[in-house]
C-alpha cells in the first residue's frame, strides 16, 4: 500500500512538472509572438513625398526602404523631376519629408551657389545642405570640410565689410537680411533726395521698422 502511495505521488509530481513546463512554453510562445508584433509595428513608417513625382503624398514603408523606393511608390518622377541634389540611397525614417525638385529649381539653386549673397552663404553654413529647402530630409549634404572652411572664410570676409547705405548699389543692399528689391529701391530713392546722416535714418524709409533695423544695424554704415 505504501509503495502504491509512493508511485502515485511520484506520478503526480511528474505530471505537475510537465504541466509547469508546458505552461512556461506557452508563455514563451505568447511573449515571442507579442515581441514579433511589436517589432513589425516599429518597422513600419510613413513618409511624405512632395514635388516632382507623379503621385505626391504620404506613403507607408519600412525602415530599411530608401528614398528611391519612395519615389517609385509615388509613381516615379515627372518629366521635369530632377534628383541631382537628392540622396537616392538614403534610408527613410518615420515622418520623413522628401522634396523632389524641378529642373528649373536645380538650376536656380546652382546659380545661387555660384554667386552667393551674404544671406545665401550664411544659410549654406547653417544647414550644410545644397538643396533649395532646408526641410528636405532627402537632401545631399556637403561632406568636404575644406569646402565648408572656404564658405565660412568668404562669409567672414563679406560680413567684415559694412555696407554704406549712402553709396551701396541695389545688389549690395539686397545682400542685407530681409532687404529685397523693393526695399533696396526704396532706400536708393530716399537717399537721392535726403542722404542718410546716421544709420538710424534708414528707419525713415517706408517698410523699414525697428525689428528690421535690429537685423541690419551691425552690417551698415554711413
Tab-separated table of C-alpha atoms in Angstrom:
chain	number	residue	atom	x	y	z
A	1	UNK	CA	0.000	0.000	0.000
A	2	UNK	CA	2.852	2.330	0.903
A	3	UNK	CA	4.565	1.557	-2.402
A	4	UNK	CA	1.376	2.381	-4.249
A	5	UNK	CA	1.146	5.724	-2.490
A	6	UNK	CA	4.791	6.462	-3.330
A	7	UNK	CA	4.246	5.586	-7.010
A	8	UNK	CA	1.140	7.763	-7.186
A	9	UNK	CA	2.991	10.631	-5.526
A	10	UNK	CA	5.890	10.332	-7.972
A	11	UNK	CA	3.440	10.182	-10.874
A	12	UNK	CA	1.653	13.315	-9.657
A	13	UNK	CA	4.955	15.150	-9.240
A	14	UNK	CA	5.931	14.212	-12.797
A	15	UNK	CA	2.537	15.354	-14.123
A	16	UNK	CA	2.829	18.620	-12.199
A	17	UNK	CA	6.356	19.162	-13.531
A	18	UNK	CA	5.224	18.525	-17.109
A	19	UNK	CA	2.304	20.918	-16.698
A	20	UNK	CA	4.659	23.621	-15.428
A	21	UNK	CA	6.984	23.089	-18.396
A	22	UNK	CA	4.047	23.255	-20.799
A	23	UNK	CA	2.753	26.439	-19.184
A	24	UNK	CA	6.196	28.090	-19.387
A	25	UNK	CA	6.438	27.091	-23.052
A	26	UNK	CA	3.048	28.604	-23.826
A	27	UNK	CA	4.011	31.845	-22.067
A	28	UNK	CA	7.279	31.956	-24.020
A	29	UNK	CA	5.403	31.475	-27.301
A	30	UNK	CA	2.957	34.267	-26.400
A	31	UNK	CA	5.783	36.620	-25.407
A	32	UNK	CA	7.715	35.864	-28.595
A	33	UNK	CA	4.584	36.434	-30.641
A	34	UNK	CA	3.956	39.800	-28.976
A	35	UNK	CA	7.593	40.784	-29.440
A	36	UNK	CA	7.368	39.954	-33.143
A	37	UNK	CA	4.190	42.038	-33.438
A	38	UNK	CA	5.866	44.993	-31.735
A	39	UNK	CA	8.904	44.601	-33.974
A	40	UNK	CA	6.714	44.619	-37.086
A	41	UNK	CA	4.830	47.710	-35.868
A	42	UNK	CA	8.082	49.529	-35.056
A	43	UNK	CA	9.414	48.663	-38.504
A	44	UNK	CA	6.547	50.460	-40.277
A	45	UNK	CA	6.954	54.152	-41.044
A	46	UNK	CA	5.182	56.875	-43.004
A	47	UNK	CA	6.975	59.230	-45.381
A	48	UNK	CA	5.680	62.424	-47.021
A	49	UNK	CA	6.962	62.993	-50.563
A	50	UNK	CA	6.280	66.257	-52.404
A	51	UNK	CA	7.280	67.988	-55.599
A	52	UNK	CA	8.029	66.474	-58.986
A	53	UNK	CA	6.642	62.947	-58.571
A	54	UNK	CA	3.587	61.539	-60.326
A	55	UNK	CA	1.579	60.947	-57.137
A	56	UNK	CA	2.866	63.070	-54.227
A	57	UNK	CA	1.541	62.190	-50.782
A	58	UNK	CA	2.120	60.109	-47.652
A	59	UNK	CA	3.282	56.519	-48.148
A	60	UNK	CA	3.659	53.581	-45.786
A	61	UNK	CA	7.080	51.980	-45.850
A	62	UNK	CA	9.518	50.011	-43.740
A	63	UNK	CA	12.562	51.478	-42.084
A	64	UNK	CA	15.037	49.818	-44.434
A	65	UNK	CA	13.409	51.397	-47.508
A	66	UNK	CA	15.434	54.003	-49.373
A	67	UNK	CA	14.470	57.332	-50.932
A	68	UNK	CA	14.420	55.734	-54.394
A	69	UNK	CA	11.846	53.204	-53.124
A	70	UNK	CA	9.520	56.011	-52.009
A	71	UNK	CA	9.903	57.754	-55.373
A	72	UNK	CA	8.869	54.525	-57.080
A	73	UNK	CA	5.895	54.130	-54.716
A	74	UNK	CA	4.840	57.643	-55.754
A	75	UNK	CA	4.778	56.637	-59.419
A	76	UNK	CA	8.253	57.854	-60.305
A	77	UNK	CA	9.454	61.270	-61.428
A	78	UNK	CA	7.526	63.687	-63.604
A	79	UNK	CA	9.136	64.786	-66.874
A	80	UNK	CA	10.538	67.827	-65.023
A	81	UNK	CA	11.767	65.892	-61.985
A	82	UNK	CA	15.456	66.142	-61.135
A	83	UNK	CA	17.247	64.145	-58.416
A	84	UNK	CA	20.762	65.586	-58.777
A	85	UNK	CA	20.631	67.078	-55.281
A	86	UNK	CA	18.813	64.115	-53.721
A	87	UNK	CA	20.489	61.197	-51.948
A	88	UNK	CA	18.561	58.308	-53.517
A	89	UNK	CA	20.292	55.697	-51.356
A	90	UNK	CA	19.417	57.352	-48.040
A	91	UNK	CA	17.333	55.169	-45.714
A	92	UNK	CA	13.965	56.640	-44.796
A	93	UNK	CA	12.560	57.098	-41.295
A	94	UNK	CA	9.163	57.827	-39.803
A	95	UNK	CA	7.647	61.256	-40.637
A	96	UNK	CA	10.457	61.986	-43.094
A	97	UNK	CA	9.865	64.737	-45.670
A	98	UNK	CA	11.193	64.258	-49.213
A	99	UNK	CA	11.015	67.031	-51.819
A	100	UNK	CA	11.801	66.296	-55.462
A	101	UNK	CA	12.820	69.426	-57.354
A	102	UNK	CA	12.213	70.505	-60.936
A	103	UNK	CA	14.987	71.183	-63.435
A	104	UNK	CA	14.439	74.934	-63.015
A	105	UNK	CA	14.710	74.741	-59.222
A	106	UNK	CA	18.004	72.868	-59.560
A	107	UNK	CA	19.394	75.451	-61.976
A	108	UNK	CA	18.317	78.306	-59.704
A	109	UNK	CA	19.978	76.605	-56.726
A	110	UNK	CA	23.227	76.181	-58.668
A	111	UNK	CA	23.206	79.857	-59.654
A	112	UNK	CA	22.810	80.886	-56.034
A	113	UNK	CA	25.772	78.702	-55.080
A	114	UNK	CA	27.931	80.164	-57.845
A	115	UNK	CA	27.012	83.758	-56.985
A	116	UNK	CA	26.158	83.672	-53.248
A	117	UNK	CA	24.880	86.693	-51.367
A	118	UNK	CA	25.715	87.187	-47.706
A	119	UNK	CA	22.435	85.557	-46.696
A	120	UNK	CA	22.887	82.588	-49.025
A	121	UNK	CA	26.371	81.990	-47.606
A	122	UNK	CA	25.026	82.120	-44.044
A	123	UNK	CA	22.248	79.683	-44.941
A	124	UNK	CA	24.801	77.392	-46.558
A	125	UNK	CA	26.857	77.239	-43.369
A	126	UNK	CA	23.870	76.769	-41.077
A	127	UNK	CA	22.309	73.882	-42.940
A	128	UNK	CA	25.386	72.483	-44.716
A	129	UNK	CA	22.960	71.498	-47.438
A	130	UNK	CA	22.905	72.298	-51.144
A	131	UNK	CA	19.151	71.860	-51.624
A	132	UNK	CA	16.813	74.861	-52.002
A	133	UNK	CA	14.814	73.772	-48.920
A	134	UNK	CA	16.416	73.134	-45.535
A	135	UNK	CA	13.384	70.991	-44.557
A	136	UNK	CA	14.109	68.440	-47.282
A	137	UNK	CA	15.421	65.403	-45.398
A	138	UNK	CA	16.452	63.621	-48.596
A	139	UNK	CA	18.879	66.392	-49.499
A	140	UNK	CA	22.532	65.776	-50.273
A	141	UNK	CA	24.736	67.291	-47.569
A	142	UNK	CA	28.193	68.666	-48.176
A	143	UNK	CA	30.786	66.330	-46.738
A	144	UNK	CA	34.009	68.098	-47.686
A	145	UNK	CA	35.472	70.024	-44.726
A	146	UNK	CA	37.672	72.182	-46.953
A	147	UNK	CA	34.609	73.440	-48.831
A	148	UNK	CA	32.896	74.368	-45.573
A	149	UNK	CA	36.017	76.220	-44.432
A	150	UNK	CA	36.144	78.176	-47.701
A	151	UNK	CA	32.494	79.190	-47.354
A	152	UNK	CA	32.998	80.302	-43.758
A	153	UNK	CA	36.061	82.351	-44.707
A	154	UNK	CA	34.146	84.002	-47.530
A	155	UNK	CA	31.287	84.834	-45.176
A	156	UNK	CA	33.621	86.359	-42.600
A	157	UNK	CA	35.266	88.489	-45.279
A	158	UNK	CA	31.914	89.737	-46.576
A	159	UNK	CA	30.470	90.457	-43.139
A	160	UNK	CA	33.626	92.299	-42.051
A	161	UNK	CA	32.925	94.965	-44.694
A	162	UNK	CA	29.918	97.053	-43.706
A	163	UNK	CA	27.622	98.350	-46.422
A	164	UNK	CA	27.456	102.116	-46.833
A	165	UNK	CA	23.767	102.862	-47.247
A	166	UNK	CA	24.551	106.183	-48.951
A	167	UNK	CA	26.583	104.623	-51.763
A	168	UNK	CA	25.646	100.924	-51.942
A	169	UNK	CA	24.218	99.501	-55.146
A	170	UNK	CA	20.852	97.775	-55.288
A	171	UNK	CA	22.555	94.365	-55.266
A	172	UNK	CA	24.670	95.256	-52.234
A	173	UNK	CA	21.613	96.443	-50.335
A	174	UNK	CA	19.746	93.257	-51.253
A	175	UNK	CA	22.523	91.215	-49.628
A	176	UNK	CA	21.332	92.526	-46.256
A	177	UNK	CA	18.909	90.388	-44.222
A	178	UNK	CA	15.244	90.825	-45.240
A	179	UNK	CA	16.071	93.532	-47.804
A	180	UNK	CA	14.500	92.606	-51.122
A	181	UNK	CA	14.476	94.507	-54.393
A	182	UNK	CA	11.551	96.754	-53.386
A	183	UNK	CA	13.172	97.884	-50.115
A	184	UNK	CA	16.567	98.320	-51.809
A	185	UNK	CA	14.994	100.626	-54.409
A	186	UNK	CA	13.136	102.490	-51.650
A	187	UNK	CA	16.460	103.123	-49.874
A	188	UNK	CA	18.057	104.395	-53.091
A	189	UNK	CA	15.052	106.631	-53.817
A	190	UNK	CA	15.150	108.095	-50.308
A	191	UNK	CA	18.860	108.926	-50.403
A	192	UNK	CA	18.606	110.710	-53.772
A	193	UNK	CA	16.686	113.482	-52.029
A	194	UNK	CA	17.918	113.135	-48.454
A	195	UNK	CA	21.221	111.495	-47.618
A	196	UNK	CA	21.481	109.343	-44.520
A	197	UNK	CA	23.174	111.233	-41.661
A	198	UNK	CA	23.342	108.148	-39.442
A	199	UNK	CA	22.292	104.523	-39.734
A	200	UNK	CA	19.118	105.152	-37.698
A	201	UNK	CA	17.852	107.342	-40.555
A	202	UNK	CA	17.212	104.199	-42.585
A	203	UNK	CA	14.090	103.706	-40.440
A	204	UNK	CA	12.629	106.714	-42.271
A	205	UNK	CA	12.388	104.544	-45.382
A	206	UNK	CA	8.951	103.026	-45.878
A	207	UNK	CA	8.855	99.381	-44.810
A	208	UNK	CA	11.880	99.524	-42.505
A	209	UNK	CA	10.965	99.486	-38.826
A	210	UNK	CA	12.715	98.759	-35.548
A	211	UNK	CA	12.676	94.968	-35.995
A	212	UNK	CA	14.286	95.083	-39.438
A	213	UNK	CA	16.737	97.751	-38.291
A	214	UNK	CA	17.895	95.455	-35.465
A	215	UNK	CA	18.657	92.772	-38.063
A	216	UNK	CA	20.856	95.025	-40.219
A	217	UNK	CA	22.287	97.705	-37.914
A	218	UNK	CA	25.582	95.846	-37.402
A	219	UNK	CA	26.031	95.408	-41.156
A	220	UNK	CA	25.559	99.000	-42.334
A	221	UNK	CA	27.305	102.354	-42.067
A	222	UNK	CA	27.143	105.898	-43.484
